[in-house]
Short mmCIF file of C-alpha atoms and ligand atoms in Angstrom, two decimals:
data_model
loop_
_atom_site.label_atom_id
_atom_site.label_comp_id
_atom_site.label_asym_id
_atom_site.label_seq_id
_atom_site.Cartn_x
_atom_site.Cartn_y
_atom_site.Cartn_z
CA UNK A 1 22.45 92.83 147.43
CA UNK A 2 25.60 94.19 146.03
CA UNK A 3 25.31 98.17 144.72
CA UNK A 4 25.47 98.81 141.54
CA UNK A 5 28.68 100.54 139.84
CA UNK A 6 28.24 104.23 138.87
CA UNK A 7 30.36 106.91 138.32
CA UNK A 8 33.07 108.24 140.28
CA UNK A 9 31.73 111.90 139.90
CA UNK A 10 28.39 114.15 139.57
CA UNK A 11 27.57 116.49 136.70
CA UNK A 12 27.80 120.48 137.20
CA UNK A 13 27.17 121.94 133.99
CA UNK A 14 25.78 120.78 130.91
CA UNK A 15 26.34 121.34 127.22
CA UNK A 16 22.59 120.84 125.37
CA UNK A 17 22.64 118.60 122.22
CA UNK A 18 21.08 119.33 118.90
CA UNK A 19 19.13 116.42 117.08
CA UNK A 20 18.24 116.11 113.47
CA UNK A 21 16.32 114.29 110.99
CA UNK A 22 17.34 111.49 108.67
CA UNK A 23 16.49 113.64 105.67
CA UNK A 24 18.91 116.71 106.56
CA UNK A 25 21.73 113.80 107.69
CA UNK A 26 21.35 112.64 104.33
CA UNK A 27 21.85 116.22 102.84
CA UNK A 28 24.42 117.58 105.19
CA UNK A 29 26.56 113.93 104.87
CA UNK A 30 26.47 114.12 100.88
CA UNK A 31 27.53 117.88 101.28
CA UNK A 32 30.59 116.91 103.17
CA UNK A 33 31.52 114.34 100.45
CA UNK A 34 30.38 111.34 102.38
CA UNK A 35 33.78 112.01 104.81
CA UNK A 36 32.20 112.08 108.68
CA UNK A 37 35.21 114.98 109.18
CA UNK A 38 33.71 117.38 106.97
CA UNK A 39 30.69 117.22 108.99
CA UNK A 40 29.76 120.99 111.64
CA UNK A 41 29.17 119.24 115.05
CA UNK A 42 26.13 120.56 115.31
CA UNK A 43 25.35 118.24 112.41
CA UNK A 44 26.05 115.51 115.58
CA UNK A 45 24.00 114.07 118.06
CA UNK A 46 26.37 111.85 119.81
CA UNK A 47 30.10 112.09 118.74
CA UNK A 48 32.06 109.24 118.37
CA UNK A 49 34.92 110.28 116.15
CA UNK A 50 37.41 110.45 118.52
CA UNK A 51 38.01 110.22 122.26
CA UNK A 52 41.26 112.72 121.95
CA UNK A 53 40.70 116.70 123.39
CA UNK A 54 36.53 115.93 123.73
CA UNK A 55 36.17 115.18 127.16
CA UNK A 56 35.01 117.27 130.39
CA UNK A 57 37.91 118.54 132.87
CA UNK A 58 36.73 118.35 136.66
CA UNK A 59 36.05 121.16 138.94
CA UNK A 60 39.71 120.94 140.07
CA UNK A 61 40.97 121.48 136.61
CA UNK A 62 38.99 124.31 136.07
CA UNK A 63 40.05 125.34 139.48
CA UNK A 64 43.64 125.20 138.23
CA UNK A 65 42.99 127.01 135.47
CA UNK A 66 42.74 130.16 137.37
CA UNK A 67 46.60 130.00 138.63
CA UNK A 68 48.21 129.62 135.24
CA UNK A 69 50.76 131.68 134.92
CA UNK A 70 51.11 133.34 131.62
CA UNK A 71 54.60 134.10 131.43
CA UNK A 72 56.75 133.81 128.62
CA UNK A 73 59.76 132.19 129.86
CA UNK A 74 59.79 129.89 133.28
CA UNK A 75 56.30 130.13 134.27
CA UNK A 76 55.14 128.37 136.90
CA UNK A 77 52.84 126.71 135.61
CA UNK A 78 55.50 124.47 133.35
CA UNK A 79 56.93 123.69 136.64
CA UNK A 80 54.02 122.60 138.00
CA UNK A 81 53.34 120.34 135.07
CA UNK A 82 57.11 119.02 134.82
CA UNK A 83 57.16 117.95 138.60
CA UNK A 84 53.54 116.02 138.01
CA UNK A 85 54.69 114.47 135.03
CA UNK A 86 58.57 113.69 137.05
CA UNK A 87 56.25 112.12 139.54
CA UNK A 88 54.70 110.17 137.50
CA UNK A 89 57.00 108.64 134.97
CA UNK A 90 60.03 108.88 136.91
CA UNK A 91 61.01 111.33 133.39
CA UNK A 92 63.38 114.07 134.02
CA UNK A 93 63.58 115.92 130.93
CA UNK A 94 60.55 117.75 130.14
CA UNK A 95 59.52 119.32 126.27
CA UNK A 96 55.99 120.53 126.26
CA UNK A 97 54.19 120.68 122.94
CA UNK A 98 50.78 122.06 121.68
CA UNK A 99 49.68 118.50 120.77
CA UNK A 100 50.54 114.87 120.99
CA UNK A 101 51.57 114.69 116.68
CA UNK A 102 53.29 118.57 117.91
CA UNK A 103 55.71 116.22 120.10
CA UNK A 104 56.55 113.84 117.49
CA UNK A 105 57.20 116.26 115.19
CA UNK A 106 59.86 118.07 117.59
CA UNK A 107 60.95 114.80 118.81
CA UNK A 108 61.29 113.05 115.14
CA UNK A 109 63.13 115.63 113.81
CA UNK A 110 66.00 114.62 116.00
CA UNK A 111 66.21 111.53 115.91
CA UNK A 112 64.32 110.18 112.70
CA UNK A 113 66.20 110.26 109.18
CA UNK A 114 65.68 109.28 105.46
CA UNK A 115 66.35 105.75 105.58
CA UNK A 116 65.62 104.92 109.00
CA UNK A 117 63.42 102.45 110.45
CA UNK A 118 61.43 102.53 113.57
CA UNK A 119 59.84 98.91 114.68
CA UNK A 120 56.71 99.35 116.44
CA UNK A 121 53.33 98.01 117.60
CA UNK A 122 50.49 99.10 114.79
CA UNK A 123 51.82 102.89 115.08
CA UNK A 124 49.31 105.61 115.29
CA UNK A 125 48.96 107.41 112.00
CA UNK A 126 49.95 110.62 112.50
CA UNK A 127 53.35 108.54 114.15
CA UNK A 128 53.79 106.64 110.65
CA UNK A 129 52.89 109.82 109.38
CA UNK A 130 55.90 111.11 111.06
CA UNK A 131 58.20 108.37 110.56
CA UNK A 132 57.69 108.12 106.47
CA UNK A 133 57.31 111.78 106.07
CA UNK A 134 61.35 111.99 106.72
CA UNK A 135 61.16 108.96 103.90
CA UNK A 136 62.09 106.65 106.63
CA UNK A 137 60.05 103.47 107.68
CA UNK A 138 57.31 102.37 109.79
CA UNK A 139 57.70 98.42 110.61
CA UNK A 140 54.69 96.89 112.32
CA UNK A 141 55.62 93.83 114.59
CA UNK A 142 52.42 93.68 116.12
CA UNK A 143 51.49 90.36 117.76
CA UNK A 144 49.37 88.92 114.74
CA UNK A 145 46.37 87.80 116.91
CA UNK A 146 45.58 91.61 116.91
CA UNK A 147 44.12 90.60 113.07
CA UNK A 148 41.66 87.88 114.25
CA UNK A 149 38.66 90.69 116.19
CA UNK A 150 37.16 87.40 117.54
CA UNK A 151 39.99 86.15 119.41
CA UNK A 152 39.70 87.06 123.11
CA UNK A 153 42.95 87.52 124.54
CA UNK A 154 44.07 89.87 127.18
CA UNK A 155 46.94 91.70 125.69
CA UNK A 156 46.15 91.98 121.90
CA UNK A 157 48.45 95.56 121.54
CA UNK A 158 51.68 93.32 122.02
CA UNK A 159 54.41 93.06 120.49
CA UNK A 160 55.66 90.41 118.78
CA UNK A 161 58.81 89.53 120.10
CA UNK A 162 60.45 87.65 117.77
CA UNK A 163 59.30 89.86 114.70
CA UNK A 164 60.42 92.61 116.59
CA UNK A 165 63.94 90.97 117.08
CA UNK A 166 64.30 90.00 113.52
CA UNK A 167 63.64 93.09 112.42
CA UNK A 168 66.54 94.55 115.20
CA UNK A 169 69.03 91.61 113.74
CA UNK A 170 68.51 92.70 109.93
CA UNK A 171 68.65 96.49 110.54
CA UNK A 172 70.23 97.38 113.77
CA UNK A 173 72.22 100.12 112.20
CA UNK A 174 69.15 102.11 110.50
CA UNK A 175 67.13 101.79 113.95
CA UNK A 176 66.78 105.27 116.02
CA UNK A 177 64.64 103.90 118.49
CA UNK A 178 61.71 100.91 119.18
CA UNK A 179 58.16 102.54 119.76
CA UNK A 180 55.74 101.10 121.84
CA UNK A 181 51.98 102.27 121.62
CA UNK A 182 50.37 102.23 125.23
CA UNK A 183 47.06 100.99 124.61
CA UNK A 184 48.00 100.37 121.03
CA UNK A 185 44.89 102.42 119.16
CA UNK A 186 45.14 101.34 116.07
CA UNK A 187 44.64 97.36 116.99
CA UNK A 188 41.00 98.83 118.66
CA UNK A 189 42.69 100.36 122.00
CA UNK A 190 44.12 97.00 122.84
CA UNK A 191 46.86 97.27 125.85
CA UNK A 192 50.29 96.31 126.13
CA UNK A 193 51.13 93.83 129.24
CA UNK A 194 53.92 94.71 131.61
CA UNK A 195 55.18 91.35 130.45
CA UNK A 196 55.75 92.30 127.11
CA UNK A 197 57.37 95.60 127.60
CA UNK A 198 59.94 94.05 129.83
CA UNK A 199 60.64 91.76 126.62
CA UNK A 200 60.87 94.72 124.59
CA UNK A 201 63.57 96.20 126.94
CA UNK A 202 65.37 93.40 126.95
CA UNK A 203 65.51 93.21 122.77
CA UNK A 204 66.31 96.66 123.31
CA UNK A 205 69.04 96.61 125.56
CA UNK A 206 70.63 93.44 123.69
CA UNK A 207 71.13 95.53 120.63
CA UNK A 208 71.89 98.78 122.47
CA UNK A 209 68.87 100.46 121.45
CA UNK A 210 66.19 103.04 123.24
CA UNK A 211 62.18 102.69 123.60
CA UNK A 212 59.95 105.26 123.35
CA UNK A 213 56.20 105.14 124.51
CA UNK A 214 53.52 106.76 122.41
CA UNK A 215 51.71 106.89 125.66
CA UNK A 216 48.93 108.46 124.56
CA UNK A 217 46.66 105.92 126.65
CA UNK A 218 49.04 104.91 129.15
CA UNK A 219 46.52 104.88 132.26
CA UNK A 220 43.94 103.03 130.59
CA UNK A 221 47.22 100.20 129.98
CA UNK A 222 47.98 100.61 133.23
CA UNK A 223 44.36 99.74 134.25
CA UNK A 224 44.24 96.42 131.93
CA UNK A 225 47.51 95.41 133.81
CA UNK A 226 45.71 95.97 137.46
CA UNK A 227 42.95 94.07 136.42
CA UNK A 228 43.98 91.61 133.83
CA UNK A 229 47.51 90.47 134.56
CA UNK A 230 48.76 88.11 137.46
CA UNK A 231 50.57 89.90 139.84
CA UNK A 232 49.04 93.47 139.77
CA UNK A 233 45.81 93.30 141.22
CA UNK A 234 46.91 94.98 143.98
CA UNK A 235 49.34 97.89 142.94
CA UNK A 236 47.99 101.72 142.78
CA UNK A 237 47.24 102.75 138.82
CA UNK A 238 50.16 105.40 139.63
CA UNK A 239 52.31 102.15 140.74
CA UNK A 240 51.77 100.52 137.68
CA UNK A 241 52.37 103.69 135.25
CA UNK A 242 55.80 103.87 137.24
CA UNK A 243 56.96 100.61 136.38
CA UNK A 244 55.68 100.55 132.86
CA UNK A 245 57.73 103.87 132.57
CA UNK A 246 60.77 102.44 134.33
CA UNK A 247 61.09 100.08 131.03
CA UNK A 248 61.13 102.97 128.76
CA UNK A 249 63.78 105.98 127.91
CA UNK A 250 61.23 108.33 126.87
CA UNK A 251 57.70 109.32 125.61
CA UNK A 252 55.75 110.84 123.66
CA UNK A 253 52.04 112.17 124.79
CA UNK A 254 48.55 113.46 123.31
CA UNK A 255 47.43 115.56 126.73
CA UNK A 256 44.02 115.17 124.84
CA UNK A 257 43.58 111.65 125.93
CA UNK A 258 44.99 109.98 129.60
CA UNK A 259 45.92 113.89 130.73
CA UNK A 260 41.98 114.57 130.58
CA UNK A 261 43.03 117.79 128.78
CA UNK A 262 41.29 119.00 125.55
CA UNK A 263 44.95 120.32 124.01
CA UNK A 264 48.19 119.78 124.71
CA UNK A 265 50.57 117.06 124.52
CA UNK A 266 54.66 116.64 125.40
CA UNK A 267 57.75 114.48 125.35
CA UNK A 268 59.24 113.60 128.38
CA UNK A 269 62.19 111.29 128.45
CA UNK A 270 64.88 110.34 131.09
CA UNK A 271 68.11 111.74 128.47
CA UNK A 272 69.64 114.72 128.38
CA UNK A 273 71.11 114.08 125.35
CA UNK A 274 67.11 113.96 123.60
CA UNK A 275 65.97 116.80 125.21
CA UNK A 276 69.08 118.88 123.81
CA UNK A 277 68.72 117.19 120.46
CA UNK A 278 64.96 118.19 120.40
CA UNK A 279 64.89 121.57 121.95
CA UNK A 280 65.63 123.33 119.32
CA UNK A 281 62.78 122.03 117.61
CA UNK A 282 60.44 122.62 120.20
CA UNK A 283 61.32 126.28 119.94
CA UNK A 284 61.12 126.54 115.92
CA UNK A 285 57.94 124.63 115.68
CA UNK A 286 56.60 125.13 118.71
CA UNK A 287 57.42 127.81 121.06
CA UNK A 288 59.76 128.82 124.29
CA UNK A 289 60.59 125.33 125.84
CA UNK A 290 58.74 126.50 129.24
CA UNK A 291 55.37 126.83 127.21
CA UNK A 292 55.97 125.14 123.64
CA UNK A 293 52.35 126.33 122.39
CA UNK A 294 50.38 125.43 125.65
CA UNK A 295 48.84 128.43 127.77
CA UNK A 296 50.44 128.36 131.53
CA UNK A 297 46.92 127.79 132.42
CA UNK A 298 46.30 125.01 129.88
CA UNK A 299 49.43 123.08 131.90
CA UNK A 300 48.12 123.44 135.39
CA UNK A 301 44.70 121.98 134.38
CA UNK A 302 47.13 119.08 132.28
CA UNK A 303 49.09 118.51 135.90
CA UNK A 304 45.62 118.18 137.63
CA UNK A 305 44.38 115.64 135.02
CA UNK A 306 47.35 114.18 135.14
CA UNK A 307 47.33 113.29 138.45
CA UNK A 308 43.30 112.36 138.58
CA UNK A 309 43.14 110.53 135.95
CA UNK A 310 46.34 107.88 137.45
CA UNK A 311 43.71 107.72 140.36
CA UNK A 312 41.69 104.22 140.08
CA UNK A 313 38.20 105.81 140.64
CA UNK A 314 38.62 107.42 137.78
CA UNK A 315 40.20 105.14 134.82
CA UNK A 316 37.13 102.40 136.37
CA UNK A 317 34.96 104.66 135.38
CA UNK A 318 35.85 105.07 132.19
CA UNK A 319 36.27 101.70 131.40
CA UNK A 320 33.71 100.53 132.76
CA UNK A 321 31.63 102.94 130.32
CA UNK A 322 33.06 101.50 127.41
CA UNK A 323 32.78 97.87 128.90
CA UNK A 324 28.96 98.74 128.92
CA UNK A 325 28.57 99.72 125.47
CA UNK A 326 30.06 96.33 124.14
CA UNK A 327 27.63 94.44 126.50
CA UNK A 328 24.84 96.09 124.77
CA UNK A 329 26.41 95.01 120.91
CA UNK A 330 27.10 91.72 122.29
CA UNK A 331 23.37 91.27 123.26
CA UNK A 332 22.72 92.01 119.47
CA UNK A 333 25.56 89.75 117.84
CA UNK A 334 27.48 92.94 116.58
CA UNK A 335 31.55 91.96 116.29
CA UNK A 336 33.69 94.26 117.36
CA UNK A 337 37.20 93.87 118.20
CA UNK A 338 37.33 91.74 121.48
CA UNK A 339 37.58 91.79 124.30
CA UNK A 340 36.83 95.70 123.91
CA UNK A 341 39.99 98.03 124.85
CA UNK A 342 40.78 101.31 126.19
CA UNK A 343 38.78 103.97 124.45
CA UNK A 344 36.56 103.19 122.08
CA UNK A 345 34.43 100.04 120.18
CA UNK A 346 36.49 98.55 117.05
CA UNK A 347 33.66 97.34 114.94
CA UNK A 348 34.23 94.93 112.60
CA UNK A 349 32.73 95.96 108.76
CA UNK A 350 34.04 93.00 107.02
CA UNK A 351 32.05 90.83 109.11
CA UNK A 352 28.56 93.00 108.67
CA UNK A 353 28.71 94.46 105.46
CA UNK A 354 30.13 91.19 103.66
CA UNK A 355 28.54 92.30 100.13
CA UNK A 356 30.34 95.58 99.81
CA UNK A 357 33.80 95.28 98.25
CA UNK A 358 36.92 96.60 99.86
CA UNK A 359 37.38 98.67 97.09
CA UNK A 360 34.14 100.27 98.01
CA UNK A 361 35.54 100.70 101.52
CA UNK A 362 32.91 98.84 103.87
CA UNK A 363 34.07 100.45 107.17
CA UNK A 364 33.76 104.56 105.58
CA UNK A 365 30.25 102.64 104.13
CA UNK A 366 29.21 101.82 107.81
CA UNK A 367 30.15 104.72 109.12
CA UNK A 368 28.18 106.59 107.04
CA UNK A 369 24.62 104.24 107.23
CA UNK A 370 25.26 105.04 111.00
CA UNK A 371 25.62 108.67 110.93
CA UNK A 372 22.04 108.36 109.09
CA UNK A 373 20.69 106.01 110.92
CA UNK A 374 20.56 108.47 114.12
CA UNK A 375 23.23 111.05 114.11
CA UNK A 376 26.00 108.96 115.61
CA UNK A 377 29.74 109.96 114.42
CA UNK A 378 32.13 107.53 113.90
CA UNK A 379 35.35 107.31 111.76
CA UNK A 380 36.95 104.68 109.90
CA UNK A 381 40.09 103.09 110.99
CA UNK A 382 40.36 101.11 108.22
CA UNK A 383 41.72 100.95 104.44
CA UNK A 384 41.52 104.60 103.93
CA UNK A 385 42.76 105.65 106.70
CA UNK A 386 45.73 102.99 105.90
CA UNK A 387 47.02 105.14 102.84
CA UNK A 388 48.69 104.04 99.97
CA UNK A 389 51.98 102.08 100.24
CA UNK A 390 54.69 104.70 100.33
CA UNK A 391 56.38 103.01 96.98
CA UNK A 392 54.10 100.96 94.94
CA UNK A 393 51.42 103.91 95.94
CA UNK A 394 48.27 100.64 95.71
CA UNK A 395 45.47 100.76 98.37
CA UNK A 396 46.50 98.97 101.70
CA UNK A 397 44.06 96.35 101.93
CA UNK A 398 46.23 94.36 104.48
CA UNK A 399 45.13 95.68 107.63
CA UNK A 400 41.70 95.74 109.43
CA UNK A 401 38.80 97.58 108.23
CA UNK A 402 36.89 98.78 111.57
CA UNK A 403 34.51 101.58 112.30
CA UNK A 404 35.39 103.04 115.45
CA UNK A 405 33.13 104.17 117.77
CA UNK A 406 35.15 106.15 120.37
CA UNK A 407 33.53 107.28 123.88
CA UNK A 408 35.10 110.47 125.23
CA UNK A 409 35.81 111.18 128.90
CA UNK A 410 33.21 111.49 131.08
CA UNK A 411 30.71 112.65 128.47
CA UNK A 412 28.02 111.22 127.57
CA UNK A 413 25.89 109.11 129.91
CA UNK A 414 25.11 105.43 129.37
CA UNK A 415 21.57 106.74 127.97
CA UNK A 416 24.06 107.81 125.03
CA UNK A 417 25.70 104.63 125.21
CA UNK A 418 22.16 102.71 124.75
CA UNK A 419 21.21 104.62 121.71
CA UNK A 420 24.80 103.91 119.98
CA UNK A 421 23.61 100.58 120.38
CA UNK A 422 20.54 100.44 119.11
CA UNK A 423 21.36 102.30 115.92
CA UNK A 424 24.26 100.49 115.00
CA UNK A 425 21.63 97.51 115.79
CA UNK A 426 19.07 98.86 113.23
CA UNK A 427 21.93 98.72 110.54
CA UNK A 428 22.92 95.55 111.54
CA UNK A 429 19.45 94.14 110.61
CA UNK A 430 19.72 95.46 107.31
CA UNK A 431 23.05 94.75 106.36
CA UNK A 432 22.59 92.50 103.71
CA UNK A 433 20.58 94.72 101.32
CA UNK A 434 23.68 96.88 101.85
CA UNK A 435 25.79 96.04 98.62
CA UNK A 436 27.35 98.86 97.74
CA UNK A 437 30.39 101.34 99.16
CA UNK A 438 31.65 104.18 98.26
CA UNK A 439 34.74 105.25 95.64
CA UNK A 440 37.74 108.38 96.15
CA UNK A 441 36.94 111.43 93.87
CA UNK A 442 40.18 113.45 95.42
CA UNK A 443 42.89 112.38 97.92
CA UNK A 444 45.73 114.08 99.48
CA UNK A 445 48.96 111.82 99.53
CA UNK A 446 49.66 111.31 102.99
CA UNK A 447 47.11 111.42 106.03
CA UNK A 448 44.30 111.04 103.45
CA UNK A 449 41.37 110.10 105.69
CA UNK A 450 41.07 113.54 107.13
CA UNK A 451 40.02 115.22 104.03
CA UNK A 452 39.40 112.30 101.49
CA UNK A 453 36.05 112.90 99.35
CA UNK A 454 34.11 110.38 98.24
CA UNK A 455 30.98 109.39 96.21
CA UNK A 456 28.37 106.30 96.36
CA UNK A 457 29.44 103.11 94.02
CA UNK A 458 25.37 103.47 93.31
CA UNK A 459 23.01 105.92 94.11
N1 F0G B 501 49.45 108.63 119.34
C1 F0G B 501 48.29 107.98 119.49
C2 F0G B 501 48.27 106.57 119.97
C3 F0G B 501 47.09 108.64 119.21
O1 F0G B 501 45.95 107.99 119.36
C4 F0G B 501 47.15 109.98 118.76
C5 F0G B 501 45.92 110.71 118.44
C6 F0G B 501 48.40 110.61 118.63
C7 F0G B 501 49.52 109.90 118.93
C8 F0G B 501 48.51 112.03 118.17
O2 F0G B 501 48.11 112.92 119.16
O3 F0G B 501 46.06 114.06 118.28
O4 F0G B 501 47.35 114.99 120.19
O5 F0G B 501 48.29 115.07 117.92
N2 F0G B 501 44.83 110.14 118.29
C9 F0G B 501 43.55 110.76 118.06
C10 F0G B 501 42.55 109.68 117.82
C11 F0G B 501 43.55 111.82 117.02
O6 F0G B 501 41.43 110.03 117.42
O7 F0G B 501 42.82 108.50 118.06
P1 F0G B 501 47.41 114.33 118.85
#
């Protein structure tokens, strides 16, 4: 008989968890203005809100951890991180930043200005956030299968080629850059293939233009390639995040995510002439560029994950995790974005809670029931999160209104996984009574899902 998969790694210290009743999750979820953010994690049994900084480091990070080297300028530790990170991408030119948003920032104030527009596959909010901040534009050429959560295809983060060559035709002269998303998060951690990147080099390179990976996920792309596309079944994970790389002239990273960190992020690119550009942001916003707000320490245990986490035993696990949790919602009928990606389960809320309005917001709505249900945080990646349309300032009702139900790295144990299931199961079952949604009291104008406060449509 064939052995069963587990994980690639044994538990050595454990973090207890604090359950609660329905009754004070009703109390403590009304307190926080029915937003899952304004929630104490101790309010949490199992979090799901976000896969990014929430994950466990290995021995051998910790290890690390102990040889940072503190200083302020040229510490060892930077060099230690910039030689990983060389090794990996094949990037020369190094700018570490406290966060992944940090390295937009720094990078995006270089090269982003009022006008501009900056193509893209579904960017990641706090990108767009980013982009039309500096009143320039976000255009989304996304493949438009990613819309259809039903459709099971293998690469549903692509880009669309020809919308992203239109778009290069009509506005080559406001264009800074072309950013890809690897796995693209917002479609439900959906990857990229290596296919499509080489097409969007070669729009690139016919209108003289650079690419930029928001690679926050890059190894768990690189894992759908080695298993998914023809050709790769056989190359290393560290092969494949190589040649992915080779197609690109720079990136931007959340550490909190593929560098199995829980801060930290960076932009590493293969031009001198974006490093100088955005160095003198890194050291306004961020700090000295040998440290630009991470601890030495924090960067040796980022080089270490780095490196582990572009290891196969690893990324399998992972997936494989998440892979696990969809089997159990497809065993109840639940739709979810499919097949499942990267990180986390998309679920679909127009498809369960069909009486609620989208004016009444039925992915925040679901998010909520399940938070009740059995103390399981999600978030909503879905029309408030979207934000209002820069101009006409209406709702964006366009997009897809999912609650996702992210799994951090090696976490939780598939015990976890099986309760997810179950409650999300229990509303299920009683989605139809569900009619109502919930309404904005107060928003801010940009990045409103964070702090957005809401009341029930109906008591
Ligand atoms: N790009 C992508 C694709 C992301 O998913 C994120 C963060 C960022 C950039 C920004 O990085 O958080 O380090 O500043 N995503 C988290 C999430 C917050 O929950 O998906 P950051």
């Amino acid at each position: 008989m064939e052995l069963p998969f587990a994980e690639a790694y044994k538990i050595k210290m454990v973090e207890p968890l604090r359950k609660s009743t329905r009754e004070e999750r009703e109390q403590w979820i009304k307190e926080a203005h029915y937003n899952l953010f304004g929630l104490k994690s101790d309010m949490v049994y199992i979090d799901c809100i976000t896969d990014s900084g929430t994950g466990a480091m290995s021995d051998r990070q910790w290890a690390a951890m102990m040889m940072g080297d503190e200083a302020y300028a040229g510490a060892r530790s930077f060099f230690h991180l910039k030689e990983t990170i060389t090794k990996i991408t094949g990037f020369e030119w190094i700018i570490p930043t406290h966060q992944g948003r940090a390295a937009e920032n720094v990078l995006f104030s270089y090269l982003v200005k009022e006008g501009d527009i900056v193509p893209g596959n579904s960017h990641f909010d706090t990108t767009k956030g980013h982009i039309e901040g500096r009143k320039a534009f976000a255009v989304d050429c996304t493949i438009d299968e990613a819309k259809d959560t039903q459709l099971e295809i293998p690469f549903k983060g692509n880009v669309d080629l020809n919308k992203l060559e239109k778009c290069l035709a009509e506005n080559a002269d406001k264009i800074p850059f072309i950013i890809v998303t690897i796995t693209n998060n917002t479609a439900g951690g959906q990857p990229v293939s290596m296919e499509n990147l080489r097409g969007v080099r070669a729009i690139a390179d016919k209108y003289g233009k650079r690419v930029l990976f928001d690679s926050a996920r890059f190894v768990e792309n690189a894992y759908f390639i080695k298993t998914r596309e023809a050709g790769y079944a056989d190359k290393t994970i560290k092969a494949i995040c190589r040649e992915m790389f080779n197609l690109a002239d720079g990136m931007t990273m959340s550490s909190k995510k593929d560098g199995l960190v829980n801060m930290g992020g960076f932009i590493a690119t293969r031009h001198e002439d974006w490093y100088e550009g955005a160095k003198g942001f890194c050291i306004r916003y961020e700090g000295f560029l040998t440290y630009g707000g991470m601890n030495g320490r924090d960067m040796d245990a980022l080089a270490v994950g780095l490196d582990e986490n572009t290891e196969l035993e690893t990324i399998e696990t992972r997936i494989k995790q998440v892979q696990y949790l969809a089997a159990r919602l497809d065993e109840f009928g639940i739709p979810y974005q499919r097949p499942v990606g990267g990180h986390a389960l998309f679920v679909d809320a127009s498809l369960i809670l069909t009486n609620v309005p989208k004016e009444e917001f039925p992915a925040q709505t679901l998010a909520i029931e399940l938070y009740k249900e059995a103390g399981v945080r999600g978030c909503e990646i879905g029309y408030i999160l979207a934000d209002r349309d820069p101009i006409t300032r209406e709702n964006r009702f366009g997009g897809l209104d999912l609650l996702r139900l992210c799994i951090a790295r090696r976490t939780y144990t598939n015990n976890h996984m099986d309760v997810i299931a179950v409650a999300l199961k229990n509303v299920f079952d009683r989605r139809n009574e569900i009619k109502h949604g919930y309404r904005i009291t107060w928003e801010a104008p940009l990045l409103r899902h964070f702090t957005v406060q809401l009341e029930p449509v109906q008591e």
